[in-house]
XYZ file of C-alpha atoms in Angstrom:
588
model
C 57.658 82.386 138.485
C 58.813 79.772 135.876
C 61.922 79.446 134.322
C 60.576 81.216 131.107
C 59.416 84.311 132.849
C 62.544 84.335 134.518
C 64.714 84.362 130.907
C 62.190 86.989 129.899
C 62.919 88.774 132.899
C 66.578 88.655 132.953
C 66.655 90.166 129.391
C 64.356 92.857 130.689
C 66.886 93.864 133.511
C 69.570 93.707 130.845
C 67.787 96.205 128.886
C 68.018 94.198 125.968
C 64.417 93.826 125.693
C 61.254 95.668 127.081
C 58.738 94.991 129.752
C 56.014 95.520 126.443
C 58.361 93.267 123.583
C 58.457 90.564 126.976
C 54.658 90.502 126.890
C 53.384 90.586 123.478
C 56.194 87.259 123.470
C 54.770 85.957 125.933
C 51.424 85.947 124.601
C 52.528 84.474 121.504
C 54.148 81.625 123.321
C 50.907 81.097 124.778
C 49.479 80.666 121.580
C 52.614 78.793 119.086
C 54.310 76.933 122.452
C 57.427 78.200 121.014
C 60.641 78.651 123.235
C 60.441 82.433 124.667
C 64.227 82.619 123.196
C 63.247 81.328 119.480
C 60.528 84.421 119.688
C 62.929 87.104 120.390
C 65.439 85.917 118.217
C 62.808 85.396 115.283
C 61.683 89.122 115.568
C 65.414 90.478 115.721
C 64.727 91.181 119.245
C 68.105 90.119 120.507
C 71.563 88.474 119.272
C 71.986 84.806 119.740
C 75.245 85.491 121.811
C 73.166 87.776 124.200
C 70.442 85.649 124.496
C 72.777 82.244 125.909
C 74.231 84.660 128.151
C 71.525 85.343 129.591
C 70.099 81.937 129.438
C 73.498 80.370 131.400
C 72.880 83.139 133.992
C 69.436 81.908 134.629
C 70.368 78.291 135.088
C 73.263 79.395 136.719
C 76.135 77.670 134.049
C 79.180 79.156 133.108
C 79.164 81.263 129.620
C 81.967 80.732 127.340
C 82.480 82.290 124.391
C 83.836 81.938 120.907
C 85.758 80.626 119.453
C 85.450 77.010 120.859
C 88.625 74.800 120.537
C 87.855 71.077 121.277
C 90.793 68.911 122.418
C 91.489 65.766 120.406
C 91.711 63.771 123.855
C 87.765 65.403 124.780
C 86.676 64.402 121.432
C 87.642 61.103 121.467
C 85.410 60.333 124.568
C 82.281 61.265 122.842
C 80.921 59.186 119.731
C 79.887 61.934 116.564
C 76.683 59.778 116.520
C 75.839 61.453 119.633
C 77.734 65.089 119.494
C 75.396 65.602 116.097
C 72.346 64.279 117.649
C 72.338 66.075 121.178
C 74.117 69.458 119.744
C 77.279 68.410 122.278
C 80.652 69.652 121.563
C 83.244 67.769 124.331
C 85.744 70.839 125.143
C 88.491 69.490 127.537
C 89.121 66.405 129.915
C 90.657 66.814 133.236
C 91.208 63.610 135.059
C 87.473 62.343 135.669
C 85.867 65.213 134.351
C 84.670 66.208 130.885
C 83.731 70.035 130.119
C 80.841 70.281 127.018
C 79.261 73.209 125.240
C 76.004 72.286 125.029
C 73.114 73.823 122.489
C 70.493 73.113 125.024
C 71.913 72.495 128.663
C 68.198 71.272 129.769
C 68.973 67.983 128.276
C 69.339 65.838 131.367
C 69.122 62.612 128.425
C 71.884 64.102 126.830
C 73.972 64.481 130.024
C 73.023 60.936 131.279
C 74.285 59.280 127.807
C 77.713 61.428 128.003
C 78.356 60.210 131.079
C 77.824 56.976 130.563
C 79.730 56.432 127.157
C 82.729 58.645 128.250
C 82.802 57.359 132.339
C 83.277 60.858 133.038
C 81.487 63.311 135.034
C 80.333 65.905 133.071
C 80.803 69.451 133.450
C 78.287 71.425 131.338
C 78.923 75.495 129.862
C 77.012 76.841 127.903
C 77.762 78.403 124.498
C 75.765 80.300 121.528
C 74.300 77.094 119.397
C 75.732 78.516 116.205
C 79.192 78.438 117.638
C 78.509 74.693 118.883
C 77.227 73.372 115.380
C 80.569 74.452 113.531
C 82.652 73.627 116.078
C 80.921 69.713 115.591
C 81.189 70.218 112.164
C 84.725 70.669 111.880
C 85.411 68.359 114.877
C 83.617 65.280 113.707
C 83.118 65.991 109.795
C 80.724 66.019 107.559
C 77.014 65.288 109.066
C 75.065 65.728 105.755
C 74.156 62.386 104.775
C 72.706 61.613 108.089
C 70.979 64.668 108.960
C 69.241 64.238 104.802
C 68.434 60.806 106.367
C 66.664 62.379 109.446
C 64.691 64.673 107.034
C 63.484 62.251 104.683
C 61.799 60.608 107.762
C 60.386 63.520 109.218
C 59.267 65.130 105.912
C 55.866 64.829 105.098
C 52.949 66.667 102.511
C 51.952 69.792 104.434
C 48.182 70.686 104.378
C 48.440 74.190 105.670
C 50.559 77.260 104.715
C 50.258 79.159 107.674
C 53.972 80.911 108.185
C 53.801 80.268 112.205
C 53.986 76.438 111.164
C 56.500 77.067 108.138
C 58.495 79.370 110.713
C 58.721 76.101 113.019
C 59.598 73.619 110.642
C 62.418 76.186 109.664
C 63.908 76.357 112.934
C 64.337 72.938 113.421
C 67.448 71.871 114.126
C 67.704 69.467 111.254
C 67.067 72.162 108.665
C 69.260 74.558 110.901
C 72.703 72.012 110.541
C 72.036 71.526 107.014
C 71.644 75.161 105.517
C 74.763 75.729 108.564
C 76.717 72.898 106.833
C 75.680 74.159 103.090
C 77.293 77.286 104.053
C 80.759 75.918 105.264
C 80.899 73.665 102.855
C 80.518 76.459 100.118
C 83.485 78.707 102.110
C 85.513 75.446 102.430
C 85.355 75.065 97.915
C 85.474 78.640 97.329
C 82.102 78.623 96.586
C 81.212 81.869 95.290
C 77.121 80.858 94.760
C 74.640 78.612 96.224
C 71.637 77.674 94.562
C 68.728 76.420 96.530
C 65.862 75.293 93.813
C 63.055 73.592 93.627
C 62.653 70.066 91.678
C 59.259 69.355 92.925
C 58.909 66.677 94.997
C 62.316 67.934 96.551
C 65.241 70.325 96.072
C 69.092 70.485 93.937
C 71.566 72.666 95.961
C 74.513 73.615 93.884
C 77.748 75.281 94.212
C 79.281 78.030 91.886
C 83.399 77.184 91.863
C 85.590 79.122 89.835
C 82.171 80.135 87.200
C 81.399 76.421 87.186
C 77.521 75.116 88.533
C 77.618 71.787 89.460
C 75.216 69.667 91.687
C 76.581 69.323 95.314
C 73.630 67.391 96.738
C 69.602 67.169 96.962
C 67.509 67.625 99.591
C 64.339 65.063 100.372
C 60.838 65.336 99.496
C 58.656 67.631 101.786
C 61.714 69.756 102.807
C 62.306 72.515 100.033
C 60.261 75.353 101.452
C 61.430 74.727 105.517
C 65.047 74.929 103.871
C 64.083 78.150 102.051
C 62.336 79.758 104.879
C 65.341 78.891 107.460
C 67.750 80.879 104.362
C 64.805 83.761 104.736
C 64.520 83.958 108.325
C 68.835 84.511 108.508
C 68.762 87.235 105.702
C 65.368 89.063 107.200
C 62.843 88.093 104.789
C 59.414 87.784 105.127
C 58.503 83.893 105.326
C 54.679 84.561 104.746
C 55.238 86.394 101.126
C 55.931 83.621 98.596
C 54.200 85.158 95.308
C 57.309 87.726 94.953
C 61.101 88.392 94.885
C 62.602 89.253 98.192
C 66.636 90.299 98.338
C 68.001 90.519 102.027
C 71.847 89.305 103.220
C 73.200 88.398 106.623
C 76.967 88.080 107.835
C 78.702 85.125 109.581
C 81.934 84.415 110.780
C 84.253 80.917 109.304
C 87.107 80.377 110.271
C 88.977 83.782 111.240
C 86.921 85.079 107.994
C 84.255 87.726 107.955
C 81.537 86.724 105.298
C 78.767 88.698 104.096
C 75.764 86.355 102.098
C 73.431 88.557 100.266
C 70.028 86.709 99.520
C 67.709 87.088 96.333
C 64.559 84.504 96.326
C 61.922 84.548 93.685
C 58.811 82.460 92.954
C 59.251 80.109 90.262
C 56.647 77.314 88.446
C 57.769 74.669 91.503
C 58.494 76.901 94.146
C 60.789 79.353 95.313
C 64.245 79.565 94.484
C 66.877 81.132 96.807
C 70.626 82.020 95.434
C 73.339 83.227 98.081
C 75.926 85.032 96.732
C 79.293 84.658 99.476
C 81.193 88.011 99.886
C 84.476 87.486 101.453
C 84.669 91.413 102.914
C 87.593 90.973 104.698
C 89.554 89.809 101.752
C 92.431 91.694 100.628
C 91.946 93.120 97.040
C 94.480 91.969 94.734
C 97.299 94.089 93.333
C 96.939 95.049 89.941
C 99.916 93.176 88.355
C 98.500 90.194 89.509
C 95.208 90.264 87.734
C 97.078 88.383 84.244
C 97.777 91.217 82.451
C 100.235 91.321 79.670
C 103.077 93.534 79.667
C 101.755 95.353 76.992
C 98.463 95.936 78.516
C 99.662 96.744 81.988
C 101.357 99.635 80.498
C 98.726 100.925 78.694
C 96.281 100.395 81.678
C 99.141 102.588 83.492
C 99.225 104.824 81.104
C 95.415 105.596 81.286
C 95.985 105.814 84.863
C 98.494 108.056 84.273
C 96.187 110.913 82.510
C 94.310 111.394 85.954
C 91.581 111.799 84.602
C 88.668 110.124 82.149
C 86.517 107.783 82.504
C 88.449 104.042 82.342
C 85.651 101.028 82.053
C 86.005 97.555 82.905
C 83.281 95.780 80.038
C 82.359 92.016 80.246
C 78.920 90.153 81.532
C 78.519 89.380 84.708
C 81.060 87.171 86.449
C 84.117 88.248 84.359
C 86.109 89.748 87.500
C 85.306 93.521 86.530
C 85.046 94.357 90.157
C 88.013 92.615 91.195
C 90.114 94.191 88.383
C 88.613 98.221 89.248
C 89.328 97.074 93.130
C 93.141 96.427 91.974
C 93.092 99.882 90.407
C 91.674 101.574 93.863
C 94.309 99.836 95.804
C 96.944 101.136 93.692
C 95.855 104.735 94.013
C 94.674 104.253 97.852
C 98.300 104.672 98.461
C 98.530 108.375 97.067
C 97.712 111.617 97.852
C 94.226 111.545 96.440
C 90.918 111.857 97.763
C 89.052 108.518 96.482
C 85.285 107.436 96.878
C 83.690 104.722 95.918
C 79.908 103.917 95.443
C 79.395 100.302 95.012
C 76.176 98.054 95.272
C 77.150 95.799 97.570
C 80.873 97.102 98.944
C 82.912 93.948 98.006
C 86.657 94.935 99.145
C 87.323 96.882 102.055
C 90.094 99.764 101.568
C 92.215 101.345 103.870
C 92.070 105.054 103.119
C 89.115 105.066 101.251
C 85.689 106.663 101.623
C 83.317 103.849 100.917
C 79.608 104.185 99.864
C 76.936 101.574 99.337
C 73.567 102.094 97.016
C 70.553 102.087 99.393
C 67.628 102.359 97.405
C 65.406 102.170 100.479
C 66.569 105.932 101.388
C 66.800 106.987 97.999
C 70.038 106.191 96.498
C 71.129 104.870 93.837
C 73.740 105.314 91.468
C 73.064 108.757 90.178
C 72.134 110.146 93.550
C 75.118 108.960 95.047
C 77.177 110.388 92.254
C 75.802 113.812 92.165
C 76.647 113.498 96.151
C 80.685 112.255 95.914
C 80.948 114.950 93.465
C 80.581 117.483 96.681
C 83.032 115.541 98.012
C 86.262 117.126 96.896
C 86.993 113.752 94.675
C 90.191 112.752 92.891
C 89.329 110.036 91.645
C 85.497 107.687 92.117
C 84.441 104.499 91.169
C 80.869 103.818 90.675
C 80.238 100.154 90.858
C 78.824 99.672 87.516
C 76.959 102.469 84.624
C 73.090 101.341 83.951
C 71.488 104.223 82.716
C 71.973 107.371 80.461
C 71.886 109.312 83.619
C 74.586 107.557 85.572
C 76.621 107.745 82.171
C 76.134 111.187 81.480
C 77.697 112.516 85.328
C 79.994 110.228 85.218
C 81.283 111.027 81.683
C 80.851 114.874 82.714
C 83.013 114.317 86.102
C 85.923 113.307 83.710
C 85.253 116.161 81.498
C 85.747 118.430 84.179
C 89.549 116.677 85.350
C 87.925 113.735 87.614
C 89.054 109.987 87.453
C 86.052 107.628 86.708
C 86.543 103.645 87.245
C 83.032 101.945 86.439
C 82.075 98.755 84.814
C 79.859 98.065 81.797
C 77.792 95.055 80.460
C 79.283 94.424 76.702
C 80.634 91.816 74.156
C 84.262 93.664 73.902
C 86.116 96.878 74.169
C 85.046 98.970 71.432
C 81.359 97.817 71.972
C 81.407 99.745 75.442
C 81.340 102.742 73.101
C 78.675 101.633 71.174
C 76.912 100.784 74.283
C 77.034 104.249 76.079
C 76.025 105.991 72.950
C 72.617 103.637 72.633
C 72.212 104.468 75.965
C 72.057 108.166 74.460
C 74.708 109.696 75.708
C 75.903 112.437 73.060
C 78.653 111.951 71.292
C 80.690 114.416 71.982
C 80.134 113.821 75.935
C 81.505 109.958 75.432
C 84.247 111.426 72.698
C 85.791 113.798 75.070
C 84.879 112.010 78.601
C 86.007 108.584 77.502
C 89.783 107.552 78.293
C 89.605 103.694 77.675
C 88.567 100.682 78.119
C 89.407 97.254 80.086
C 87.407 94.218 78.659
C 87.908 90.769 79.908
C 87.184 87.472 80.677
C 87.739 84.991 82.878
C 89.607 81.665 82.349
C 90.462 78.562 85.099
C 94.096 78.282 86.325
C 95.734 75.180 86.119
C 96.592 73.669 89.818
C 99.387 74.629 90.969
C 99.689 71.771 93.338
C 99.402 69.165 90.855
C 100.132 70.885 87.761
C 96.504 70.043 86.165
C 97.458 65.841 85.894
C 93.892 65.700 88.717
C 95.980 62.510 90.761
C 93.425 62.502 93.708
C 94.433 66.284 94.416
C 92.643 67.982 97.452
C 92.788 71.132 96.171
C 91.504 71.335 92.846
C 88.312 70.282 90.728
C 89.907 68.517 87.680
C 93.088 69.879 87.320
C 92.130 73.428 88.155
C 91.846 75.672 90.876
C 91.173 79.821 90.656
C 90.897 81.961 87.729
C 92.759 84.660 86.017
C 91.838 86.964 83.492
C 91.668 87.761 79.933
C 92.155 90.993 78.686
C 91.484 93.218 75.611
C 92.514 97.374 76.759
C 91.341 99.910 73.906
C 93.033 103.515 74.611
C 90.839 106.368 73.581
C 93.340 108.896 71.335
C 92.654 111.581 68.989
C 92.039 109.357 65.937
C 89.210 107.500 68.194
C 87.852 110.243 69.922
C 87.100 111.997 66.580
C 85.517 108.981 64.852
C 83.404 108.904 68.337
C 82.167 111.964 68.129
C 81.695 111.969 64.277
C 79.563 108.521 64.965
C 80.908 105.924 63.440
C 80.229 102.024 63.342
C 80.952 99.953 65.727
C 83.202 97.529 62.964
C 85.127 100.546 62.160
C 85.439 101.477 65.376
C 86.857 97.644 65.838
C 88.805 98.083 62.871
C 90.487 101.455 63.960
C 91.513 99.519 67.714
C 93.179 97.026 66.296
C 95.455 99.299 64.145
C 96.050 101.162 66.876
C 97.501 98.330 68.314
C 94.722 96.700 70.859
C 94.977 93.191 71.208
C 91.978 90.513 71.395
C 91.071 88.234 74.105
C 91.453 85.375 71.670
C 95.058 86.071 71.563
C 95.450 86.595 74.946
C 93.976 83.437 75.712
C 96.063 81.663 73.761
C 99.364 83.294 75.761
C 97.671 82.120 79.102
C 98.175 78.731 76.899
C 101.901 78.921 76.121
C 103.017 80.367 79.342
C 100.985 77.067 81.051
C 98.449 79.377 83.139
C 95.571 77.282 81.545
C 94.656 75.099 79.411
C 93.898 74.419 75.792
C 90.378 74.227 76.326
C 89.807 77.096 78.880
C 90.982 79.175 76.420
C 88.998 77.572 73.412
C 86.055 79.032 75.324
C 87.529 82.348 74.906
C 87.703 81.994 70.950
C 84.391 81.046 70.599
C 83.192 83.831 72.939
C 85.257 86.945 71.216
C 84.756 85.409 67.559
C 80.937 86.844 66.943
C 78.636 85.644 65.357
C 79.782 84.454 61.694
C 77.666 84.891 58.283
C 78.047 82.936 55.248
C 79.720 83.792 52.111
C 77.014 84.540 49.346
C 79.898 83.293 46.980
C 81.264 79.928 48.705
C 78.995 79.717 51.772
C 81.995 79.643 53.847
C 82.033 81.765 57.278
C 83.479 85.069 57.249
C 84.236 86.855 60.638
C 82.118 89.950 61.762
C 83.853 92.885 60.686
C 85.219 91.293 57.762
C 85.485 93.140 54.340
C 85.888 89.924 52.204
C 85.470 86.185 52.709
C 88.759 84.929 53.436
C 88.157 81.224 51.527
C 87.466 82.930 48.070
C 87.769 86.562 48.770
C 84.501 87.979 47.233
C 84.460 91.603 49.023
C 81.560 92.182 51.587
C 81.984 96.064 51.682
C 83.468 98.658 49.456
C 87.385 99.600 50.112
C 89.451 102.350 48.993
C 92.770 101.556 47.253
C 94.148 102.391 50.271
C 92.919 99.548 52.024
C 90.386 102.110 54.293
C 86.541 100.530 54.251
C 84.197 102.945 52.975
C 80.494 103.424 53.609
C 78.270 103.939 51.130
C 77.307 107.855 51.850
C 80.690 108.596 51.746
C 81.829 110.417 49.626
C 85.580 110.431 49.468
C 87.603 108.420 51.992
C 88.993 109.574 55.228
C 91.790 108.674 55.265
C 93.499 109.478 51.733
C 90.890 111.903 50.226
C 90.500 109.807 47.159
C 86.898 109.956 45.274
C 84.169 107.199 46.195
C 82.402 105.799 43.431
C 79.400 107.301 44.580
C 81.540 111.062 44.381
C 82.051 110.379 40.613
């Protein structure tokens, strides 16, 4: 019996595999001379960790376990030259002798050339190869420009797509250390994206920091699709299907830190391109006076909260901390007596206390199924990770109708356009008028370092002066005078109009507070400005800009719209005004 039937059999008596899964590998070693253990742990057959077990029983090695903690005096005995290239990580040094993890303990070459550079016997454990590359990583440093080296020799034009080959080329341990050391490097910058793309002859992997995408490095010709496949083959992809969008995720463990990657590819003009968005799920969620409110607007975001029930949004595009800010609101009421749920899509902060759901559309849920399902639940309060459809809007706005607190998150411009939005998804009015409590719509903007106060002096922990974001808030508070203009369908500028009277703030000016209070800088929160000003037309009188919303130019004040002499803008089917009762022009 050879040693290969013997792993296969070991992991048969362990019951982690059976005597059928053990023969159809096998077979297929037969045919792709692949290691048995790369087989099973391609098809999901078994954990790395279980499979090196088993492989130091069968060679009869000692099995030691994360995590692995190198001694400075062990490392210094071994050159990183040959730690990277023989997957060795030295562990200890007692007297004469040397104990090593080691990725693959058959290397006698490996052994020989330790020995001989450190004048040492060696001792050899084994440990799960994962666990061995970090631990090099963090010993020794950085290994990416030599491993891109190795590549760009060993890349070449391939003339046949066959996945068994692709699936080979993927597992390599080249490709292996690099998409390993692409993902600590992106937890060691706070990374919160990595793009994989194609350039053609090679790929551009970049980093997400803080909403910034910049360029971290580029991968040699002849290399793009084995890096892809390896990012495939760790989220549970299928390699073979290139022609179509795949999503997937895996976890992994840095540093003390649980991480959860979840995976989208899709086929683009040069090839495909993967992005890996990095979920810290272990991370605490922040408390909600820490998210940059004002005082002003944490009140009135505590006074919505207050109500107990209505629906409260969180509006902005995607990447403006809406999650984060509805996860400070859930921690704050975590710690009452109230029943809370949460449906989310993917489950991004973990909560004591609370009963967390995730969308599975694979068994049939999604948002409005899993709705319709907390509300059986017995809820106080639920947040539903973000409102899509008229359906979704509809129970959710009917939950709060019926004394339930609603925390969701919507894709608009500003506040009052998250009213506009829901009713051209068409929900009635009256269901958004009387379901609606308000509104949290922000943005976010880049701290200044705190380390180095934003003067960039060779700091290690920022990018240019700054490091983390905090947010920028507008909070509109649904009362009578809004609810009945809601239901009675008015325009989105009057709808602006009546928020600002009402004593709602802009993100423009709370951008420029960040400013004066030295959170961040001048042009962080010029970016702000330009975002929250809209989209400006020209005066037909002086061609100057006038603001959307506007009822007159203000360079040579030539009215846009009709007013009142009250000062109320009046449309033009109107027939008196609202707000005094006077005649319109059109009434006489």
């Amino acid at each position: 019996m050879n040693q290969r039937k013997l792993l296969g059999q070991i992991l048969v008596d362990a019951e982690l595999v059976t005597e059928k899964a053990l023969a159809n590998a096998l077979d297929e070693q037969r045919r792709t001379r692949q290691r048995l253990g790369d087989i099973f742990l391609g098809k999901g057959l078994v954990e790395e960790a279980q499979l090196t077990r088993c492989l130091a029983q069968q060679l009869g090695l000692r099995y030691l376990a994360p995590p692995l903690e190198p001694t400075d005096e062990a490392l210094g005995r071994v050159q990183p030259d040959l730690a990277r290239r023989t997957g060795v990580l030295p562990l200890g040094l007692e007297g004469r002798r040397l104990l090593v993890a080691m990725a693959n303990p058959l290397d006698v070459e490996a052994v020989d050339d330790m020995r001989f550079q450190s004048g040492c016997h060696i001792e050899v454990v084994v440990s799960p190869p994962s666990e061995i590359a970090r631990g090099i990583l963090d010993a020794y440093g950085g290994e990416l420009p030599e491993l891109l080296l190795r590549l760009g020799r060993a890349a070449r034009p391939r003339v046949s797509g066959e996945a068994r080959m692709l699936e080979r080329e993927a597992r390599a341990a080249p490709i292996v250390r690099i998409v390993d050391h692409l993902l600590a490097r992106a937890v060691k910058v706070r990374a919160s994206d990595i793009h994989i793309e194609s350039l053609g002859d090679g790929s551009r992997v970049r980093f997400r920091v803080d909403g910034q995408l910049g360029t971290t490095t580029e991968l040699p010709p002849g290399t793009h699709r084995a890096a892809i496949s390896r990012v495939k083959i760790m989220a549970g992809l299928d390699i073979s299907e290139r022609r179509r969008p795949q999503d997937g995720g895996f976890s992994f463990k840095r540093g003390g830190m649980a991480l959860t990657v979840r995976v989208s590819t899709i086929p683009t003009r040069l090839g495909e391109k993967a992005v890996l968005r990095i979920l810290d799920t272990g991370e605490s969620p922040p408390d909600l006076t820490d998210l940059g409110l004002s005082d002003g607007d944490l009140a009135r975001v505590r006074g919505l909260l207050g109500r107990h029930q209505g629906v409260i949004l969180a509006a902005g595009p995607t990447g403006s901390g809406k999650t984060t800010s509805l996860s400070a609101i859930v921690r704050l009421l975590s710690d009452r007596d109230l029943n809370v749920i949460t449906l989310e899509d993917p489950i991004e902060y973990r909560f004591a206390g609370v009963a967390q759901m995730e969308i599975d559309r694979r068994a049939g849920i999604g948002f409005p199924e899993g709705l319709r399902a907390i509300l059986r639940q017995d809820p106080d309060v639920i947040m539903v990770g973000e409102i899509r459809d008229r359906e979704t809007a509809e129970i959710a706005m009917s939950a709060a109708v019926t004394g339930h607190l609603v925390l969701s998150t919507i894709h608009t411009v500003d506040a009052p356009g998250a009213v506009v939005r829901l009713l051209e998804m068409g929900v009635p009015n009256f269901l958004v008028a009387g379901g609606l409590a308000g509104v949290l719509a922000q943005r976010l903007v880049r701290r200044i370092c705190a380390r180095c106060g934003g003067r960039r002096t060779d700091c290690p922990a920022c990018t240019g002066g700054l490091r983390g974001r905090c947010g920028v808030f507008e909070v509109l508070t649904i009362d009578d005078e809004i609810r009945t203009a809601v239901a009675a369908g008015t325009s989105i500028s009057a709808l602006r109009s009546m928020a600002r009277s009402n004593g709602m703030g802009s993100m423009g000016e709370d951008a420029l507070r960040h400013v004066a209070e030295g959170t961040t800088t001048p042009h962080e929160a010029g970016r702000i400005l330009s975002l929250s000003s809209g989209p400006e037309v020209a005066c037909s009188a002086c061609a100057r800009a006038v603001p959307p919303g506007a009822v007159g130019c203000p360079g040579c004040g030539k009215a846009r719209r009709s007013l009142c002499r009250c000062g109320e803008p009046l449309e033009g089917r109107w027939r008196y005004c609202p707000q005094c009762l006077r005649p319109t022009r059109s009434a006489a």
